[in-house]
Amino acid sequence: MIQIGSKRTLQRLDEMLSSAIDGTFEEKRYDETELSRLENRWKQYFASSKQSLEKTRAERENIKSLVSDISHQTKTPLSNILLYAELLGEKAKDGEEKALAEQIYVQAEKLEFLIQSLVKMSRLESGILEIIPSRQDLTPLVEDSVNLYQAKAAEKDISLLFQITESISASYDRKWTLEALNNVVDNAVKYSPEGSRVEIRIRRFEFYACIEVADEGPGIPEEERAGIFGRFCRGKQVQQEEGVGLGLYLTREILERENGYVKVSARQEGGSCFSLYLPR
């Protein structure tokens, strides 16, 4: 049987934990008993934890402010560089001048894309981005992505196909999941050879809905698949292609914040298949 003194001690410990959880803990005893000393240690611990939490919040606000400043301060200069490069191209008198102006424009576009990607990455990692999933049909999401990349695919004579078999819903944030899907579709079109096919389909599983993006590109060696979702990671076979290695990282981060995940597999007929899983 539990003695009365022990019962009171357990009751007091329970009260201490409850008040610590709801943030109202205060030291009540100031004698030299073991319980009093424990209360004092609890007080010291929670004071330290509170300071750490406040420091973390302050650092998070500083990061948020810094990210906003970077985004704001670089927007106008980059827009001006792109504009001037375009004007130089129009006024160029020979092919060499035109080529140089075009290179300035292309490199400025790459820099703008890199900055935007870094800003998104910072917001995701610091928890600034608010991703709010809701249950909705996946078909409009995929259609938006297909419509966005149809012209780019046509330039390479790539057939960008979306196979609609049935209406399937999942829990996801429309804006950020479109960002995640676009990163995968963009890669599929970018790395697939001319005259090939990129097929997108939606599949239903017991707990997840899956968007599959299958291409006929160079494929990804098995030893590289685990690392391609890391920051600034690019496969050896596409090192010479445009890109900064952040798209798939952002895709993984977005899906994880929706309680989903992404994986890649090899196709028997060649190429890769990226599977984006979202909770149903």
mmCIF file of N, CA and C in Angstrom, residues 135-221:
data_model
loop_
_atom_site.group_PDB
_atom_site.id
_atom_site.type_symbol
_atom_site.label_atom_id
_atom_site.label_comp_id
_atom_site.label_asym_id
_atom_site.label_seq_id
_atom_site.Cartn_x
_atom_site.Cartn_y
_atom_site.Cartn_z
ATOM 1 N N ARG A 135 -8.874 18.535 -47.775
ATOM 2 C CA ARG A 135 -9.248 17.440 -48.673
ATOM 3 C C ARG A 135 -9.870 17.998 -49.948
ATOM 4 N N GLN A 136 -9.301 17.618 -51.104
ATOM 5 C CA GLN A 136 -9.775 18.113 -52.387
ATOM 6 C C GLN A 136 -9.343 17.186 -53.516
ATOM 7 N N ASP A 137 -9.984 17.355 -54.654
ATOM 8 C CA ASP A 137 -9.719 16.516 -55.822
ATOM 9 C C ASP A 137 -8.319 16.818 -56.357
ATOM 10 N N LEU A 138 -7.630 15.779 -56.831
ATOM 11 C CA LEU A 138 -6.283 15.942 -57.357
ATOM 12 C C LEU A 138 -6.255 16.316 -58.842
ATOM 13 N N THR A 139 -7.332 16.062 -59.556
ATOM 14 C CA THR A 139 -7.341 16.299 -61.005
ATOM 15 C C THR A 139 -7.038 17.748 -61.377
ATOM 16 N N PRO A 140 -7.695 18.749 -60.771
ATOM 17 C CA PRO A 140 -7.374 20.141 -61.132
ATOM 18 C C PRO A 140 -5.915 20.503 -60.874
ATOM 19 N N LEU A 141 -5.331 19.944 -59.819
ATOM 20 C CA LEU A 141 -3.936 20.207 -59.494
ATOM 21 C C LEU A 141 -3.027 19.738 -60.630
ATOM 22 N N VAL A 142 -3.232 18.505 -61.070
ATOM 23 C CA VAL A 142 -2.398 17.947 -62.144
ATOM 24 C C VAL A 142 -2.649 18.686 -63.453
ATOM 25 N N GLU A 143 -3.881 19.027 -63.736
ATOM 26 C CA GLU A 143 -4.204 19.760 -64.963
ATOM 27 C C GLU A 143 -3.486 21.106 -65.006
ATOM 28 N N ASP A 144 -3.413 21.798 -63.866
ATOM 29 C CA ASP A 144 -2.702 23.080 -63.814
ATOM 30 C C ASP A 144 -1.225 22.896 -64.163
ATOM 31 N N SER A 145 -0.618 21.850 -63.634
ATOM 32 C CA SER A 145 0.794 21.597 -63.895
ATOM 33 C C SER A 145 1.019 21.235 -65.371
ATOM 34 N N VAL A 146 0.167 20.404 -65.911
ATOM 35 C CA VAL A 146 0.280 19.999 -67.317
ATOM 36 C C VAL A 146 0.131 21.213 -68.236
ATOM 37 N N ASN A 147 -0.849 22.054 -67.961
ATOM 38 C CA ASN A 147 -1.064 23.253 -68.777
ATOM 39 C C ASN A 147 0.147 24.183 -68.728
ATOM 40 N N LEU A 148 0.798 24.256 -67.566
ATOM 41 C CA LEU A 148 1.944 25.139 -67.401
ATOM 42 C C LEU A 148 3.137 24.676 -68.231
ATOM 43 N N TYR A 149 3.319 23.346 -68.361
ATOM 44 C CA TYR A 149 4.513 22.819 -69.044
ATOM 45 C C TYR A 149 4.237 22.272 -70.441
ATOM 46 N N GLN A 150 3.012 22.431 -70.910
ATOM 47 C CA GLN A 150 2.676 21.906 -72.233
ATOM 48 C C GLN A 150 3.495 22.581 -73.331
ATOM 49 N N ALA A 151 3.650 23.902 -73.243
ATOM 50 C CA ALA A 151 4.404 24.639 -74.268
ATOM 51 C C ALA A 151 5.887 24.248 -74.241
ATOM 52 N N LYS A 152 6.449 24.132 -73.041
ATOM 53 C CA LYS A 152 7.855 23.750 -72.912
ATOM 54 C C LYS A 152 8.089 22.352 -73.464
ATOM 55 N N ALA A 153 7.133 21.454 -73.224
ATOM 56 C CA ALA A 153 7.247 20.096 -73.763
ATOM 57 C C ALA A 153 7.148 20.110 -75.284
ATOM 58 N N ALA A 154 6.259 20.947 -75.825
ATOM 59 C CA ALA A 154 6.065 21.019 -77.281
ATOM 60 C C ALA A 154 7.331 21.498 -77.994
ATOM 61 N N GLU A 155 8.110 22.355 -77.338
ATOM 62 C CA GLU A 155 9.358 22.836 -77.930
ATOM 63 C C GLU A 155 10.335 21.700 -78.208
ATOM 64 N N LYS A 156 10.240 20.629 -77.410
ATOM 65 C CA LYS A 156 11.120 19.465 -77.603
ATOM 66 C C LYS A 156 10.378 18.297 -78.240
ATOM 67 N N ASP A 157 9.170 18.576 -78.723
ATOM 68 C CA ASP A 157 8.331 17.537 -79.334
ATOM 69 C C ASP A 157 8.081 16.385 -78.349
ATOM 70 N N ILE A 158 7.909 16.750 -77.076
ATOM 71 C CA ILE A 158 7.624 15.767 -76.027
ATOM 72 C C ILE A 158 6.117 15.717 -75.801
ATOM 73 N N SER A 159 5.570 14.534 -75.743
ATOM 74 C CA SER A 159 4.142 14.366 -75.449
ATOM 75 C C SER A 159 3.954 14.348 -73.935
ATOM 76 N N LEU A 160 3.298 15.385 -73.424
ATOM 77 C CA LEU A 160 3.014 15.479 -71.989
ATOM 78 C C LEU A 160 1.580 15.031 -71.768
ATOM 79 N N LEU A 161 1.412 13.826 -71.228
ATOM 80 C CA LEU A 161 0.100 13.193 -71.161
ATOM 81 C C LEU A 161 -0.374 13.017 -69.722
ATOM 82 N N PHE A 162 -1.644 13.298 -69.502
ATOM 83 C CA PHE A 162 -2.265 13.073 -68.194
ATOM 84 C C PHE A 162 -3.396 12.083 -68.364
ATOM 85 N N GLN A 163 -3.241 10.920 -67.749
ATOM 86 C CA GLN A 163 -4.247 9.865 -67.850
ATOM 87 C C GLN A 163 -5.239 9.982 -66.686
ATOM 88 N N ILE A 164 -6.459 10.379 -66.998
ATOM 89 C CA ILE A 164 -7.502 10.498 -65.973
ATOM 90 C C ILE A 164 -8.329 9.218 -65.968
ATOM 91 N N THR A 165 -8.236 8.467 -64.879
ATOM 92 C CA THR A 165 -8.991 7.215 -64.784
ATOM 93 C C THR A 165 -10.200 7.353 -63.857
ATOM 94 N N GLU A 166 -10.040 8.134 -62.784
ATOM 95 C CA GLU A 166 -11.129 8.343 -61.837
ATOM 96 C C GLU A 166 -10.826 9.570 -60.989
ATOM 97 N N SER A 167 -11.830 10.070 -60.311
ATOM 98 C CA SER A 167 -11.664 11.219 -59.429
ATOM 99 C C SER A 167 -11.137 10.726 -58.078
ATOM 100 N N ILE A 168 -9.967 11.226 -57.697
ATOM 101 C CA ILE A 168 -9.335 10.813 -56.446
ATOM 102 C C ILE A 168 -9.005 12.052 -55.635
ATOM 103 N N SER A 169 -9.395 12.036 -54.357
ATOM 104 C CA SER A 169 -9.147 13.170 -53.481
ATOM 105 C C SER A 169 -8.014 12.854 -52.502
ATOM 106 N N ALA A 170 -7.389 13.920 -52.019
ATOM 107 C CA ALA A 170 -6.339 13.783 -51.006
ATOM 108 C C ALA A 170 -6.312 15.059 -50.168
ATOM 109 N N SER A 171 -5.569 15.015 -49.078
ATOM 110 C CA SER A 171 -5.429 16.175 -48.209
ATOM 111 C C SER A 171 -4.125 16.889 -48.566
ATOM 112 N N TYR A 172 -4.251 18.100 -49.111
ATOM 113 C CA TYR A 172 -3.053 18.831 -49.530
ATOM 114 C C TYR A 172 -3.337 20.323 -49.638
ATOM 115 N N ASP A 173 -2.256 21.102 -49.609
ATOM 116 C CA ASP A 173 -2.321 22.545 -49.808
ATOM 117 C C ASP A 173 -2.149 22.805 -51.305
ATOM 118 N N ARG A 174 -3.155 23.423 -51.930
ATOM 119 C CA ARG A 174 -3.162 23.559 -53.393
ATOM 120 C C ARG A 174 -1.921 24.310 -53.917
ATOM 121 N N LYS A 175 -1.600 25.450 -53.310
ATOM 122 C CA LYS A 175 -0.504 26.278 -53.803
ATOM 123 C C LYS A 175 0.838 25.568 -53.705
ATOM 124 N N TRP A 176 1.144 25.023 -52.524
ATOM 125 C CA TRP A 176 2.481 24.466 -52.324
ATOM 126 C C TRP A 176 2.635 23.066 -52.904
ATOM 127 N N THR A 177 1.546 22.327 -53.004
ATOM 128 C CA THR A 177 1.642 21.018 -53.657
ATOM 129 C C THR A 177 1.826 21.191 -55.165
ATOM 130 N N LEU A 178 1.237 22.239 -55.726
ATOM 131 C CA LEU A 178 1.483 22.551 -57.139
ATOM 132 C C LEU A 178 2.955 22.877 -57.351
ATOM 133 N N GLU A 179 3.535 23.611 -56.418
ATOM 134 C CA GLU A 179 4.974 23.903 -56.477
ATOM 135 C C GLU A 179 5.784 22.612 -56.470
ATOM 136 N N ALA A 180 5.415 21.689 -55.587
ATOM 137 C CA ALA A 180 6.123 20.412 -55.483
ATOM 138 C C ALA A 180 5.993 19.602 -56.768
ATOM 139 N N LEU A 181 4.781 19.528 -57.312
ATOM 140 C CA LEU A 181 4.551 18.762 -58.537
ATOM 141 C C LEU A 181 5.255 19.415 -59.719
ATOM 142 N N ASN A 182 5.214 20.730 -59.803
ATOM 143 C CA ASN A 182 5.862 21.439 -60.909
ATOM 144 C C ASN A 182 7.361 21.157 -60.971
ATOM 145 N N ASN A 183 7.990 21.059 -59.810
ATOM 146 C CA ASN A 183 9.428 20.763 -59.781
ATOM 147 C C ASN A 183 9.720 19.418 -60.444
ATOM 148 N N VAL A 184 8.856 18.439 -60.206
ATOM 149 C CA VAL A 184 9.053 17.106 -60.775
ATOM 150 C C VAL A 184 8.747 17.102 -62.278
ATOM 151 N N VAL A 185 7.647 17.738 -62.670
ATOM 152 C CA VAL A 185 7.281 17.784 -64.089
ATOM 153 C C VAL A 185 8.323 18.562 -64.887
ATOM 154 N N ASP A 186 8.815 19.660 -64.317
ATOM 155 C CA ASP A 186 9.843 20.460 -64.980
ATOM 156 C C ASP A 186 11.087 19.619 -65.261
ATOM 157 N N ASN A 187 11.524 18.835 -64.273
ATOM 158 C CA ASN A 187 12.683 17.963 -64.464
ATOM 159 C C ASN A 187 12.419 16.915 -65.539
ATOM 160 N N ALA A 188 11.212 16.357 -65.518
ATOM 161 C CA ALA A 188 10.871 15.312 -66.488
ATOM 162 C C ALA A 188 10.957 15.850 -67.914
ATOM 163 N N VAL A 189 10.450 17.041 -68.129
ATOM 164 C CA VAL A 189 10.492 17.652 -69.469
ATOM 165 C C VAL A 189 11.917 18.074 -69.813
ATOM 166 N N LYS A 190 12.614 18.632 -68.845
ATOM 167 C CA LYS A 190 13.961 19.155 -69.080
ATOM 168 C C LYS A 190 14.947 18.052 -69.469
ATOM 169 N N TYR A 191 14.867 16.901 -68.787
ATOM 170 C CA TYR A 191 15.865 15.854 -68.980
ATOM 171 C C TYR A 191 15.443 14.759 -69.951
ATOM 172 N N SER A 192 14.212 14.814 -70.462
ATOM 173 C CA SER A 192 13.767 13.803 -71.419
ATOM 174 C C SER A 192 14.226 14.181 -72.831
ATOM 175 N N PRO A 193 14.555 13.198 -73.663
ATOM 176 C CA PRO A 193 15.012 13.496 -75.026
ATOM 177 C C PRO A 193 13.861 13.957 -75.925
ATOM 178 N N GLU A 194 14.199 14.610 -76.994
ATOM 179 C CA GLU A 194 13.191 15.075 -77.950
ATOM 180 C C GLU A 194 12.394 13.891 -78.507
ATOM 181 N N GLY A 195 11.103 14.128 -78.701
ATOM 182 C CA GLY A 195 10.250 13.093 -79.274
ATOM 183 C C GLY A 195 9.813 12.018 -78.301
ATOM 184 N N SER A 196 10.094 12.204 -77.015
ATOM 185 C CA SER A 196 9.730 11.183 -76.011
ATOM 186 C C SER A 196 8.385 11.506 -75.375
ATOM 187 N N ARG A 197 8.061 10.770 -74.309
ATOM 188 C CA ARG A 197 6.772 10.948 -73.626
ATOM 189 C C ARG A 197 6.996 11.149 -72.129
ATOM 190 N N VAL A 198 6.175 12.006 -71.554
ATOM 191 C CA VAL A 198 6.102 12.151 -70.095
ATOM 192 C C VAL A 198 4.654 11.889 -69.718
ATOM 193 N N GLU A 199 4.430 10.872 -68.915
ATOM 194 C CA GLU A 199 3.070 10.471 -68.552
ATOM 195 C C GLU A 199 2.815 10.731 -67.070
ATOM 196 N N ILE A 200 1.665 11.327 -66.791
ATOM 197 C CA ILE A 200 1.258 11.602 -65.409
ATOM 198 C C ILE A 200 -0.052 10.877 -65.136
ATOM 199 N N ARG A 201 -0.121 10.209 -64.016
ATOM 200 C CA ARG A 201 -1.358 9.520 -63.645
ATOM 201 C C ARG A 201 -1.538 9.577 -62.134
ATOM 202 N N ILE A 202 -2.774 9.405 -61.714
ATOM 203 C CA ILE A 202 -3.111 9.412 -60.288
ATOM 204 C C ILE A 202 -3.565 8.013 -59.893
ATOM 205 N N ARG A 203 -3.060 7.521 -58.782
ATOM 206 C CA ARG A 203 -3.429 6.194 -58.314
ATOM 207 C C ARG A 203 -3.957 6.271 -56.886
ATOM 208 N N ARG A 204 -4.874 5.379 -56.565
ATOM 209 C CA ARG A 204 -5.487 5.336 -55.234
ATOM 210 C C ARG A 204 -4.929 4.150 -54.440
ATOM 211 N N PHE A 205 -4.506 4.445 -53.216
ATOM 212 C CA PHE A 205 -4.089 3.403 -52.291
ATOM 213 C C PHE A 205 -4.950 3.514 -51.025
ATOM 214 N N GLU A 206 -4.765 2.606 -50.093
ATOM 215 C CA GLU A 206 -5.632 2.582 -48.917
ATOM 216 C C GLU A 206 -5.522 3.861 -48.095
ATOM 217 N N PHE A 207 -4.300 4.298 -47.847
ATOM 218 C CA PHE A 207 -4.095 5.478 -47.004
ATOM 219 C C PHE A 207 -3.584 6.696 -47.767
ATOM 220 N N TYR A 208 -3.118 6.490 -48.983
ATOM 221 C CA TYR A 208 -2.532 7.580 -49.753
ATOM 222 C C TYR A 208 -3.107 7.637 -51.164
ATOM 223 N N ALA A 209 -3.036 8.834 -51.730
ATOM 224 C CA ALA A 209 -3.240 9.017 -53.169
ATOM 225 C C ALA A 209 -1.867 9.327 -53.743
ATOM 226 N N CYS A 210 -1.588 8.833 -54.937
ATOM 227 C CA CYS A 210 -0.249 8.965 -55.510
ATOM 228 C C CYS A 210 -0.314 9.617 -56.892
ATOM 229 N N ILE A 211 0.511 10.631 -57.095
ATOM 230 C CA ILE A 211 0.684 11.229 -58.421
ATOM 231 C C ILE A 211 1.998 10.699 -58.980
ATOM 232 N N GLU A 212 1.929 9.985 -60.098
ATOM 233 C CA GLU A 212 3.130 9.421 -60.711
ATOM 234 C C GLU A 212 3.508 10.237 -61.948
ATOM 235 N N VAL A 213 4.782 10.580 -62.038
ATOM 236 C CA VAL A 213 5.316 11.297 -63.203
ATOM 237 C C VAL A 213 6.401 10.415 -63.804
ATOM 238 N N ALA A 214 6.100 9.825 -64.947
ATOM 239 C CA ALA A 214 7.019 8.878 -65.584
ATOM 240 C C ALA A 214 7.607 9.498 -66.844
ATOM 241 N N ASP A 215 8.927 9.420 -66.980
ATOM 242 C CA ASP A 215 9.592 10.001 -68.154
ATOM 243 C C ASP A 215 10.441 8.955 -68.864
ATOM 244 N N GLU A 216 11.013 9.354 -69.982
ATOM 245 C CA GLU A 216 11.892 8.474 -70.758
ATOM 246 C C GLU A 216 13.299 9.063 -70.822
ATOM 247 N N GLY A 217 13.685 9.730 -69.735
ATOM 248 C CA GLY A 217 14.992 10.376 -69.670
ATOM 249 C C GLY A 217 16.117 9.398 -69.390
ATOM 250 N N PRO A 218 17.270 9.920 -68.967
ATOM 251 C CA PRO A 218 18.452 9.072 -68.756
ATOM 252 C C PRO A 218 18.339 8.144 -67.554
ATOM 253 N N GLY A 219 17.342 8.387 -66.695
ATOM 254 C CA GLY A 219 17.207 7.559 -65.503
ATOM 255 C C GLY A 219 18.174 7.988 -64.411
ATOM 256 N N ILE A 220 17.987 7.421 -63.231
ATOM 257 C CA ILE A 220 18.830 7.758 -62.076
ATOM 258 C C ILE A 220 19.416 6.460 -61.531
ATOM 259 N N PRO A 221 20.756 6.338 -61.517
ATOM 260 C CA PRO A 221 21.373 5.120 -60.990
ATOM 261 C C PRO A 221 20.916 4.853 -59.551
#
